[in-house]
Amino acid sequence: MNHIVIASHEFPPRIGGAGVVARDLATSLARGGRRVTIITCYASSLVGMFRKHMVFEELDGYRVIRIPVYKGMWFLSYPYMLNNVLPDDCDLLVFNDVAISYLNDKYRDLTVVHYLHGKERYLRYSGFIKSTLLSFDRIFRKNLNNADYIICVSEFIKGWLVNTNVLNNKDKIKVLENRIDTSLFYKAEEIPVRYKLSLEGHVLISASRLVEGKGYERMLRLFNEMVQEGCNDLKWIVVGDGDYRNQFETNISDLGLDDKVLCIGRVDREKLLYLYSQADLFWLLSDFEEAFPLVYKEAIACGLPALGNDLGGVREVISHGVDGFVCSNDADVKALILDRTYCNLTGIRGVTNFDDTKFGKDFIELICSHEK
């Protein structure tokens, strides 16, 4: 495969799991000697979108081409611009998310891969505009069936896709777990002075987008109950930002927990490593059916036990009783924290010997090991 193109609606600086995977895959492939191009978008004015002004960048050994998109009108940009920027020598096209594949099902001479990062909402659309007029669900089903391979990030997502019965050939579904960059996440032996926190007691930490559904309302209730039951040495670091942050901080103050819960907003990865290294437990009780939530694995790589909600692909990331626990009810969560059960886990160890080309190698091997 001479030239691999990854088409991804989401890509840094726009944050999100699918965008991070696209970046990490492109970086790994490029470092392994592959020629790689990313086709993504940038926020544009309506005039800029109709003028089709492209932006070209060179990043970490690969090329990035950005298509102008005005607000949420990607379905007007991608069908008419992707063809114009797709390199002529592309021989492997990876649709990293569904949006950018809209109306683009004509690449019969290429190997086409669809990368699924979660339960795709386009399969469940209804209503006149989204389902009847724009036909999101019908077109996505057609694109999946036309693809040569479908890569799912977890067995959970593969099982969900199989159960939808939208595929004529289920044998083309493959699973490739997302990787973490262990040059960024590892057990730090020393904490730089500028990253040290003045926290005494037993420290919990969470990191994610602060939005409803991520479990913060439930976690705050449980945290308050544990404090009220006499566990006064508990502290909680909350890393992240989002629409729910203001309400969350108000709730903290209303409960009188300002001295025990520290919201520090979004931080870069370097600081996150050192924050993890000063905590005793990572916990995140998301209500979402996360496909393959890497945040737990990143914490575990830093030497932290992880505690997650028993939904989605969490059990594929946390080895229950080895490097953390997966719980479904409040009583178990509280018992694990109050009894410090996780302090005796033996399966947690820092990760070393990071191979920054392995993700790309595994991806290529997965494609090449099955004939088209």
mmCIF file of C-alpha atoms in Angstrom:
data_model
loop_
_atom_site.group_PDB
_atom_site.id
_atom_site.type_symbol
_atom_site.label_atom_id
_atom_site.label_comp_id
_atom_site.label_asym_id
_atom_site.label_seq_id
_atom_site.Cartn_x
_atom_site.Cartn_y
_atom_site.Cartn_z
ATOM 1 C CA MET A 1 0.000 0.000 0.000
ATOM 2 C CA ASN A 2 1.765 3.087 -1.297
ATOM 3 C CA HIS A 3 -0.526 5.942 -0.265
ATOM 4 C CA ILE A 4 -3.043 5.678 2.564
ATOM 5 C CA VAL A 5 -5.724 8.360 2.881
ATOM 6 C CA ILE A 6 -7.604 8.748 6.151
ATOM 7 C CA ALA A 7 -10.817 10.755 5.723
ATOM 8 C CA SER A 8 -11.913 12.006 9.131
ATOM 9 C CA HIS A 9 -14.550 14.594 9.976
ATOM 10 C CA GLU A 10 -12.979 14.909 13.409
ATOM 11 C CA PHE A 11 -9.294 15.749 13.726
ATOM 12 C CA PRO A 12 -7.159 17.890 16.082
ATOM 13 C CA PRO A 13 -7.358 20.656 17.108
ATOM 14 C CA ARG A 14 -10.986 19.560 17.274
ATOM 15 C CA ILE A 15 -10.991 17.168 20.230
ATOM 16 C CA GLY A 16 -12.656 13.774 20.401
ATOM 17 C CA GLY A 17 -11.819 10.093 20.443
ATOM 18 C CA ALA A 18 -12.195 9.474 16.703
ATOM 19 C CA GLY A 19 -9.947 12.425 15.874
ATOM 20 C CA VAL A 20 -7.253 11.265 18.271
ATOM 21 C CA VAL A 21 -7.307 7.783 16.718
ATOM 22 C CA ALA A 22 -6.985 9.292 13.224
ATOM 23 C CA ARG A 23 -3.990 11.352 14.331
ATOM 24 C CA ASP A 24 -2.307 8.460 16.142
ATOM 25 C CA LEU A 25 -2.857 6.075 13.221
ATOM 26 C CA ALA A 26 -1.511 8.602 10.716
ATOM 27 C CA THR A 27 1.534 9.286 12.897
ATOM 28 C CA SER A 28 2.251 5.590 13.401
ATOM 29 C CA LEU A 29 1.882 4.767 9.705
ATOM 30 C CA ALA A 30 4.096 7.676 8.693
ATOM 31 C CA ARG A 31 6.815 6.704 11.166
ATOM 32 C CA GLY A 32 6.637 3.195 9.749
ATOM 33 C CA GLY A 33 7.520 4.537 6.308
ATOM 34 C CA ARG A 34 4.030 4.812 4.783
ATOM 35 C CA ARG A 35 2.846 7.780 2.770
ATOM 36 C CA VAL A 36 -0.225 9.192 4.520
ATOM 37 C CA THR A 37 -2.713 11.979 3.844
ATOM 38 C CA ILE A 38 -5.446 13.141 6.195
ATOM 39 C CA ILE A 39 -8.560 14.721 4.683
ATOM 40 C CA THR A 40 -10.597 16.570 7.292
ATOM 41 C CA CYS A 41 -12.416 19.873 7.769
ATOM 42 C CA TYR A 42 -12.101 23.331 9.243
ATOM 43 C CA ALA A 43 -14.753 25.787 10.406
ATOM 44 C CA SER A 44 -15.528 28.112 7.527
ATOM 45 C CA SER A 45 -17.891 30.931 6.633
ATOM 46 C CA LEU A 46 -20.724 30.115 4.277
ATOM 47 C CA VAL A 47 -18.974 32.084 1.517
ATOM 48 C CA GLY A 48 -15.710 30.249 2.159
ATOM 49 C CA MET A 49 -17.459 26.902 1.920
ATOM 50 C CA PHE A 50 -19.001 27.661 -1.459
ATOM 51 C CA ARG A 51 -15.674 28.988 -2.720
ATOM 52 C CA LYS A 52 -14.150 25.597 -1.787
ATOM 53 C CA HIS A 53 -11.042 27.109 -0.237
ATOM 54 C CA MET A 54 -8.836 24.208 0.932
ATOM 55 C CA VAL A 55 -6.140 24.424 3.606
ATOM 56 C CA PHE A 56 -2.963 22.324 3.287
ATOM 57 C CA GLU A 57 -0.605 21.450 6.134
ATOM 58 C CA GLU A 58 2.369 19.173 6.839
ATOM 59 C CA LEU A 59 2.258 17.499 10.266
ATOM 60 C CA ASP A 60 4.618 14.924 11.778
ATOM 61 C CA GLY A 61 5.459 13.219 8.487
ATOM 62 C CA TYR A 62 2.040 13.280 6.827
ATOM 63 C CA ARG A 63 -0.076 15.743 4.867
ATOM 64 C CA VAL A 64 -3.365 17.273 6.059
ATOM 65 C CA ILE A 65 -5.974 18.674 3.674
ATOM 66 C CA ARG A 66 -8.814 20.591 5.303
ATOM 67 C CA ILE A 67 -12.155 21.050 3.557
ATOM 68 C CA PRO A 68 -14.254 24.123 4.508
ATOM 69 C CA VAL A 69 -17.442 23.314 6.420
ATOM 70 C CA TYR A 70 -19.941 25.919 7.557
ATOM 71 C CA LYS A 71 -21.379 24.997 10.953
ATOM 72 C CA GLY A 72 -23.088 21.592 10.675
ATOM 73 C CA MET A 73 -23.448 21.598 6.900
ATOM 74 C CA TRP A 74 -20.842 18.912 6.240
ATOM 75 C CA PHE A 75 -23.312 17.048 4.022
ATOM 76 C CA LEU A 76 -22.968 19.903 1.508
ATOM 77 C CA SER A 77 -19.165 20.005 1.588
ATOM 78 C CA TYR A 78 -17.936 16.414 1.639
ATOM 79 C CA PRO A 79 -19.822 14.902 -1.329
ATOM 80 C CA TYR A 80 -18.587 17.607 -3.706
ATOM 81 C CA MET A 81 -15.078 18.306 -2.397
ATOM 82 C CA LEU A 82 -13.649 14.938 -1.373
ATOM 83 C CA ASN A 83 -13.228 13.852 -4.995
ATOM 84 C CA ASN A 84 -11.316 17.041 -5.771
ATOM 85 C CA VAL A 85 -8.651 16.498 -3.128
ATOM 86 C CA LEU A 86 -8.326 12.690 -3.064
ATOM 87 C CA PRO A 87 -4.798 11.926 -4.324
ATOM 88 C CA ASP A 88 -4.686 10.046 -7.639
ATOM 89 C CA ASP A 89 -2.246 7.480 -6.274
ATOM 90 C CA CYS A 90 -4.355 6.611 -3.214
ATOM 91 C CA ASP A 91 -4.740 2.838 -2.941
ATOM 92 C CA LEU A 92 -6.275 2.581 0.564
ATOM 93 C CA LEU A 93 -9.076 4.896 1.702
ATOM 94 C CA VAL A 94 -10.070 4.860 5.370
ATOM 95 C CA PHE A 95 -13.327 6.529 6.342
ATOM 96 C CA ASN A 96 -12.622 7.271 9.992
ATOM 97 C CA ASP A 97 -16.178 8.410 10.665
ATOM 98 C CA VAL A 98 -19.476 8.341 8.871
ATOM 99 C CA ALA A 99 -20.020 12.002 8.055
ATOM 100 C CA ILE A 100 -17.167 12.299 5.572
ATOM 101 C CA SER A 101 -18.309 9.159 3.706
ATOM 102 C CA TYR A 102 -21.699 10.702 2.911
ATOM 103 C CA LEU A 103 -22.530 10.122 -0.799
ATOM 104 C CA ASN A 104 -18.970 8.871 -1.367
ATOM 105 C CA ASP A 105 -19.485 5.253 -2.387
ATOM 106 C CA LYS A 106 -17.853 5.259 -5.812
ATOM 107 C CA TYR A 107 -14.314 4.168 -5.046
ATOM 108 C CA ARG A 108 -14.543 0.704 -6.546
ATOM 109 C CA ASP A 109 -10.879 0.576 -7.592
ATOM 110 C CA LEU A 110 -9.633 1.311 -4.065
ATOM 111 C CA THR A 111 -9.546 -0.746 -0.907
ATOM 112 C CA VAL A 112 -12.080 1.012 1.332
ATOM 113 C CA VAL A 113 -12.175 0.661 5.110
ATOM 114 C CA HIS A 114 -14.808 1.991 7.500
ATOM 115 C CA TYR A 115 -13.545 2.621 11.038
ATOM 116 C CA LEU A 116 -16.298 2.494 13.687
ATOM 117 C CA HIS A 117 -15.612 4.149 17.060
ATOM 118 C CA GLY A 118 -19.046 3.726 18.595
ATOM 119 C CA LYS A 119 -22.704 3.028 18.019
ATOM 120 C CA GLU A 120 -23.284 5.071 14.893
ATOM 121 C CA ARG A 121 -26.353 7.282 15.238
ATOM 122 C CA TYR A 122 -26.806 7.371 11.462
ATOM 123 C CA LEU A 123 -28.186 3.836 11.539
ATOM 124 C CA ARG A 124 -31.048 4.966 13.757
ATOM 125 C CA TYR A 125 -32.108 8.261 12.201
ATOM 126 C CA SER A 126 -35.790 8.888 11.563
ATOM 127 C CA GLY A 127 -37.872 11.827 10.480
ATOM 128 C CA PHE A 128 -38.445 13.552 7.161
ATOM 129 C CA ILE A 129 -35.240 15.621 6.882
ATOM 130 C CA LYS A 130 -32.569 13.228 8.197
ATOM 131 C CA SER A 131 -34.041 9.915 7.096
ATOM 132 C CA THR A 132 -36.270 10.727 4.119
ATOM 133 C CA LEU A 133 -34.774 13.835 2.517
ATOM 134 C CA LEU A 134 -31.054 13.317 3.296
ATOM 135 C CA SER A 135 -31.282 9.522 3.693
ATOM 136 C CA PHE A 136 -28.498 9.377 6.291
ATOM 137 C CA ASP A 137 -29.425 5.908 7.537
ATOM 138 C CA ARG A 138 -29.923 4.339 4.086
ATOM 139 C CA ILE A 139 -26.722 5.809 2.658
ATOM 140 C CA PHE A 140 -24.631 4.768 5.634
ATOM 141 C CA ARG A 141 -25.941 1.195 5.435
ATOM 142 C CA LYS A 142 -25.071 1.154 1.739
ATOM 143 C CA ASN A 143 -21.568 2.491 2.426
ATOM 144 C CA LEU A 144 -20.928 -0.162 5.068
ATOM 145 C CA ASN A 145 -21.966 -2.913 2.699
ATOM 146 C CA ASN A 146 -19.809 -1.485 -0.105
ATOM 147 C CA ALA A 147 -16.708 -1.296 2.122
ATOM 148 C CA ASP A 148 -14.044 -3.988 1.853
ATOM 149 C CA TYR A 149 -13.442 -3.988 5.600
ATOM 150 C CA ILE A 150 -15.067 -2.589 8.703
ATOM 151 C CA ILE A 151 -12.791 -2.064 11.688
ATOM 152 C CA CYS A 152 -14.403 -1.833 15.118
ATOM 153 C CA VAL A 153 -12.491 -0.528 18.126
ATOM 154 C CA SER A 154 -13.845 -3.233 20.446
ATOM 155 C CA GLU A 155 -15.666 -6.545 20.567
ATOM 156 C CA PHE A 156 -18.566 -4.634 22.111
ATOM 157 C CA ILE A 157 -18.982 -2.498 18.972
ATOM 158 C CA LYS A 158 -18.537 -5.526 16.720
ATOM 159 C CA GLY A 159 -21.286 -7.352 18.604
ATOM 160 C CA TRP A 160 -23.575 -4.346 18.330
ATOM 161 C CA LEU A 161 -22.955 -4.064 14.579
ATOM 162 C CA VAL A 162 -23.572 -7.768 13.996
ATOM 163 C CA ASN A 163 -26.858 -7.547 15.902
ATOM 164 C CA THR A 164 -28.084 -4.660 13.745
ATOM 165 C CA ASN A 165 -28.284 -7.078 10.786
ATOM 166 C CA VAL A 166 -27.428 -4.303 8.325
ATOM 167 C CA LEU A 167 -24.472 -6.147 6.763
ATOM 168 C CA ASN A 168 -24.689 -8.713 3.999
ATOM 169 C CA ASN A 169 -21.213 -10.017 4.844
ATOM 170 C CA LYS A 170 -20.298 -10.036 8.530
ATOM 171 C CA ASP A 171 -16.916 -11.700 7.861
ATOM 172 C CA LYS A 172 -15.407 -8.369 6.849
ATOM 173 C CA ILE A 173 -15.783 -6.988 10.386
ATOM 174 C CA LYS A 174 -12.419 -6.835 12.175
ATOM 175 C CA VAL A 175 -11.483 -5.611 15.655
ATOM 176 C CA LEU A 176 -8.456 -3.406 16.310
ATOM 177 C CA GLU A 177 -8.164 -1.977 19.800
ATOM 178 C CA ASN A 178 -7.064 1.628 20.071
ATOM 179 C CA ARG A 179 -3.592 2.251 21.448
ATOM 180 C CA ILE A 180 -2.269 4.699 23.997
ATOM 181 C CA ASP A 181 0.977 6.553 23.595
ATOM 182 C CA THR A 182 3.073 5.236 26.466
ATOM 183 C CA SER A 183 5.685 7.884 25.821
ATOM 184 C CA LEU A 184 3.047 10.193 27.311
ATOM 185 C CA PHE A 185 1.403 7.879 29.843
ATOM 186 C CA TYR A 186 3.649 5.992 32.250
ATOM 187 C CA LYS A 187 4.358 5.832 35.972
ATOM 188 C CA ALA A 188 6.326 8.985 36.825
ATOM 189 C CA GLU A 189 8.942 8.489 39.505
ATOM 190 C CA GLU A 190 9.406 12.219 40.131
ATOM 191 C CA ILE A 191 6.898 15.070 39.961
ATOM 192 C CA PRO A 192 8.192 18.457 38.713
ATOM 193 C CA VAL A 193 7.636 21.184 41.294
ATOM 194 C CA ARG A 194 5.317 23.135 38.977
ATOM 195 C CA TYR A 195 2.941 20.168 38.798
ATOM 196 C CA LYS A 196 2.816 19.239 42.476
ATOM 197 C CA LEU A 197 -0.495 19.579 44.286
ATOM 198 C CA SER A 198 -0.896 20.288 47.988
ATOM 199 C CA LEU A 199 -3.343 17.493 48.703
ATOM 200 C CA GLU A 200 -3.371 15.371 51.812
ATOM 201 C CA GLY A 201 -5.393 12.222 52.313
ATOM 202 C CA HIS A 202 -6.689 9.705 49.809
ATOM 203 C CA VAL A 203 -6.960 11.195 46.313
ATOM 204 C CA LEU A 204 -9.425 10.190 43.598
ATOM 205 C CA ILE A 205 -9.101 11.569 40.078
ATOM 206 C CA SER A 206 -11.358 11.749 37.016
ATOM 207 C CA ALA A 207 -10.627 13.054 33.514
ATOM 208 C CA SER A 208 -13.095 13.502 30.661
ATOM 209 C CA ARG A 209 -15.376 16.001 29.005
ATOM 210 C CA LEU A 210 -17.594 17.580 31.650
ATOM 211 C CA VAL A 211 -20.961 16.883 30.076
ATOM 212 C CA GLU A 212 -24.165 15.357 31.339
ATOM 213 C CA GLY A 213 -24.101 11.611 30.985
ATOM 214 C CA LYS A 214 -20.462 11.198 31.960
ATOM 215 C CA GLY A 215 -21.565 10.215 35.475
ATOM 216 C CA TYR A 216 -20.454 13.279 37.433
ATOM 217 C CA GLU A 217 -23.810 13.866 39.124
ATOM 218 C CA ARG A 218 -23.802 10.298 40.439
ATOM 219 C CA MET A 219 -20.123 10.439 41.410
ATOM 220 C CA LEU A 220 -20.614 13.670 43.351
ATOM 221 C CA ARG A 221 -23.558 12.149 45.209
ATOM 222 C CA LEU A 222 -21.515 9.065 46.125
ATOM 223 C CA PHE A 223 -18.505 11.183 47.089
ATOM 224 C CA ASN A 224 -20.670 13.320 49.373
ATOM 225 C CA GLU A 225 -22.223 10.226 50.954
ATOM 226 C CA MET A 226 -18.784 8.798 51.717
ATOM 227 C CA VAL A 227 -17.663 12.074 53.283
ATOM 228 C CA GLN A 228 -20.859 12.286 55.340
ATOM 229 C CA GLU A 229 -20.286 8.711 56.506
ATOM 230 C CA GLY A 230 -16.980 9.776 58.047
ATOM 231 C CA CYS A 231 -14.430 9.348 55.265
ATOM 232 C CA ASN A 232 -12.985 12.824 55.760
ATOM 233 C CA ASP A 233 -9.599 12.119 54.170
ATOM 234 C CA LEU A 234 -11.062 11.804 50.655
ATOM 235 C CA LYS A 235 -10.065 14.336 47.985
ATOM 236 C CA TRP A 236 -11.173 14.418 44.355
ATOM 237 C CA ILE A 237 -9.395 15.978 41.366
ATOM 238 C CA VAL A 238 -11.633 16.597 38.352
ATOM 239 C CA VAL A 239 -9.847 17.224 35.041
ATOM 240 C CA GLY A 240 -11.770 18.437 32.016
ATOM 241 C CA ASP A 241 -14.121 21.071 30.692
ATOM 242 C CA GLY A 242 -17.529 21.168 29.079
ATOM 243 C CA ASP A 243 -21.111 22.396 29.202
ATOM 244 C CA TYR A 244 -21.784 20.768 32.571
ATOM 245 C CA ARG A 245 -18.843 22.336 34.403
ATOM 246 C CA ASN A 246 -20.604 25.426 35.779
ATOM 247 C CA GLN A 247 -23.518 23.394 37.108
ATOM 248 C CA PHE A 248 -21.123 20.821 38.555
ATOM 249 C CA GLU A 249 -19.110 23.460 40.411
ATOM 250 C CA THR A 250 -22.337 24.983 41.739
ATOM 251 C CA ASN A 251 -23.398 21.570 43.024
ATOM 252 C CA ILE A 252 -20.026 21.147 44.743
ATOM 253 C CA SER A 253 -20.436 24.461 46.541
ATOM 254 C CA ASP A 254 -24.028 23.701 47.540
ATOM 255 C CA LEU A 255 -22.800 20.519 49.241
ATOM 256 C CA GLY A 256 -19.968 22.380 51.009
ATOM 257 C CA LEU A 257 -17.285 20.296 49.279
ATOM 258 C CA ASP A 258 -15.134 23.095 47.841
ATOM 259 C CA ASP A 259 -12.212 22.069 50.047
ATOM 260 C CA LYS A 260 -12.425 18.451 48.933
ATOM 261 C CA VAL A 261 -13.229 18.587 45.202
ATOM 262 C CA LEU A 262 -10.773 20.407 42.938
ATOM 263 C CA CYS A 263 -11.911 21.224 39.384
ATOM 264 C CA ILE A 264 -8.861 22.224 37.383
ATOM 265 C CA GLY A 265 -10.298 22.331 33.858
ATOM 266 C CA ARG A 266 -8.660 21.022 30.745
ATOM 267 C CA VAL A 267 -4.923 20.303 30.905
ATOM 268 C CA ASP A 268 -2.339 19.114 28.414
ATOM 269 C CA ARG A 269 -1.177 15.522 28.402
ATOM 270 C CA GLU A 270 2.112 16.240 30.122
ATOM 271 C CA LYS A 271 0.380 17.682 33.166
ATOM 272 C CA LEU A 272 -2.231 14.897 33.156
ATOM 273 C CA LEU A 273 0.539 12.324 33.553
ATOM 274 C CA TYR A 274 1.794 14.036 36.696
ATOM 275 C CA LEU A 275 -1.711 14.502 38.090
ATOM 276 C CA TYR A 276 -2.342 10.786 37.707
ATOM 277 C CA SER A 277 0.921 10.077 39.497
ATOM 278 C CA GLN A 278 -0.286 11.977 42.583
ATOM 279 C CA ALA A 279 -3.627 10.163 42.895
ATOM 280 C CA ASP A 280 -4.635 6.836 44.424
ATOM 281 C CA LEU A 281 -7.569 5.844 42.197
ATOM 282 C CA PHE A 282 -8.970 6.825 38.802
ATOM 283 C CA TRP A 283 -12.758 6.658 38.665
ATOM 284 C CA LEU A 284 -15.280 7.528 36.000
ATOM 285 C CA LEU A 285 -18.829 6.167 36.124
ATOM 286 C CA SER A 286 -20.023 7.192 32.683
ATOM 287 C CA ASP A 287 -23.635 6.463 31.737
ATOM 288 C CA PHE A 288 -22.640 6.254 28.082
ATOM 289 C CA GLU A 289 -21.967 2.934 26.379
ATOM 290 C CA GLU A 290 -18.366 3.849 25.664
ATOM 291 C CA ALA A 291 -16.881 1.806 22.817
ATOM 292 C CA PHE A 292 -13.315 1.454 24.078
ATOM 293 C CA PRO A 293 -12.626 4.226 26.600
ATOM 294 C CA LEU A 294 -8.886 4.803 26.539
ATOM 295 C CA VAL A 295 -8.940 7.138 29.531
ATOM 296 C CA TYR A 296 -8.964 4.124 31.875
ATOM 297 C CA LYS A 297 -6.029 2.528 30.087
ATOM 298 C CA GLU A 298 -4.069 5.795 30.217
ATOM 299 C CA ALA A 299 -4.551 5.970 33.990
ATOM 300 C CA ILE A 300 -3.570 2.313 34.420
ATOM 301 C CA ALA A 301 -0.411 2.936 32.377
ATOM 302 C CA CYS A 302 0.465 5.618 34.941
ATOM 303 C CA GLY A 303 0.234 3.062 37.746
ATOM 304 C CA LEU A 304 -3.314 3.916 38.867
ATOM 305 C CA PRO A 305 -6.056 1.362 39.506
ATOM 306 C CA ALA A 306 -9.201 2.262 37.556
ATOM 307 C CA LEU A 307 -12.864 2.060 38.517
ATOM 308 C CA GLY A 308 -15.522 2.145 35.797
ATOM 309 C CA ASN A 309 -19.207 1.613 35.209
ATOM 310 C CA ASP A 310 -20.212 -1.776 33.784
ATOM 311 C CA LEU A 311 -21.405 -0.483 30.415
ATOM 312 C CA GLY A 312 -20.190 -0.778 26.850
ATOM 313 C CA GLY A 313 -16.563 -1.663 26.282
ATOM 314 C CA VAL A 314 -15.286 -0.771 29.764
ATOM 315 C CA ARG A 315 -14.669 -4.448 30.591
ATOM 316 C CA GLU A 316 -12.367 -4.682 27.564
ATOM 317 C CA VAL A 317 -10.190 -1.899 28.966
ATOM 318 C CA ILE A 318 -10.206 -2.707 32.695
ATOM 319 C CA SER A 319 -9.253 -6.234 33.782
ATOM 320 C CA HIS A 320 -11.613 -6.687 36.725
ATOM 321 C CA GLY A 321 -9.704 -7.531 39.887
ATOM 322 C CA VAL A 322 -6.333 -7.150 38.144
ATOM 323 C CA ASP A 323 -5.777 -3.491 37.302
ATOM 324 C CA GLY A 324 -9.105 -2.132 38.474
ATOM 325 C CA PHE A 325 -12.777 -2.872 38.935
ATOM 326 C CA VAL A 326 -15.964 -2.659 36.893
ATOM 327 C CA CYS A 327 -19.085 -2.035 38.998
ATOM 328 C CA SER A 328 -22.763 -1.653 38.223
ATOM 329 C CA ASN A 329 -24.218 -0.465 41.555
ATOM 330 C CA ASP A 330 -23.535 2.256 44.086
ATOM 331 C CA ALA A 331 -22.939 -0.092 47.020
ATOM 332 C CA ASP A 332 -20.039 -1.831 45.282
ATOM 333 C CA VAL A 333 -18.472 1.470 44.260
ATOM 334 C CA LYS A 334 -18.591 2.840 47.789
ATOM 335 C CA ALA A 335 -17.316 -0.400 49.333
ATOM 336 C CA LEU A 336 -14.288 -0.470 47.011
ATOM 337 C CA ILE A 337 -13.370 3.117 47.847
ATOM 338 C CA LEU A 338 -14.103 3.013 51.574
ATOM 339 C CA ASP A 339 -12.311 -0.312 52.084
ATOM 340 C CA ARG A 340 -9.410 0.688 49.789
ATOM 341 C CA THR A 341 -9.812 -2.692 48.064
ATOM 342 C CA TYR A 342 -7.940 -1.506 44.975
ATOM 343 C CA CYS A 343 -4.779 -0.815 46.987
ATOM 344 C CA ASN A 344 -4.030 -4.545 46.961
ATOM 345 C CA LEU A 345 -4.221 -5.057 43.203
ATOM 346 C CA THR A 346 -1.117 -6.681 41.740
ATOM 347 C CA GLY A 347 -1.717 -6.252 38.017
ATOM 348 C CA ILE A 348 -0.874 -2.560 37.797
ATOM 349 C CA ARG A 349 2.528 -1.697 36.445
ATOM 350 C CA GLY A 350 4.040 1.102 34.436
ATOM 351 C CA VAL A 351 4.251 0.541 30.686
ATOM 352 C CA THR A 352 7.624 0.762 28.981
ATOM 353 C CA ASN A 353 9.198 0.065 25.589
ATOM 354 C CA PHE A 354 6.701 2.029 23.530
ATOM 355 C CA ASP A 355 6.830 1.190 19.810
ATOM 356 C CA ASP A 356 5.404 4.186 18.010
ATOM 357 C CA THR A 357 4.986 2.226 14.745
ATOM 358 C CA LYS A 358 3.056 -0.738 16.198
ATOM 359 C CA PHE A 359 -0.428 0.731 15.756
ATOM 360 C CA GLY A 360 0.221 1.266 12.047
ATOM 361 C CA LYS A 361 1.791 -2.180 11.642
ATOM 362 C CA ASP A 362 -1.166 -3.879 13.295
ATOM 363 C CA PHE A 363 -3.562 -1.918 11.082
ATOM 364 C CA ILE A 364 -1.753 -2.919 7.873
ATOM 365 C CA GLU A 365 -1.455 -6.545 8.965
ATOM 366 C CA LEU A 366 -5.167 -6.683 9.708
ATOM 367 C CA ILE A 367 -5.983 -5.469 6.194
ATOM 368 C CA CYS A 368 -3.342 -7.523 4.382
ATOM 369 C CA SER A 369 -4.118 -10.753 6.222
ATOM 370 C CA HIS A 370 -7.521 -10.951 4.519
ATOM 371 C CA GLU A 371 -7.898 -10.991 0.796
ATOM 372 C CA LYS A 372 -10.115 -8.345 -0.729
#
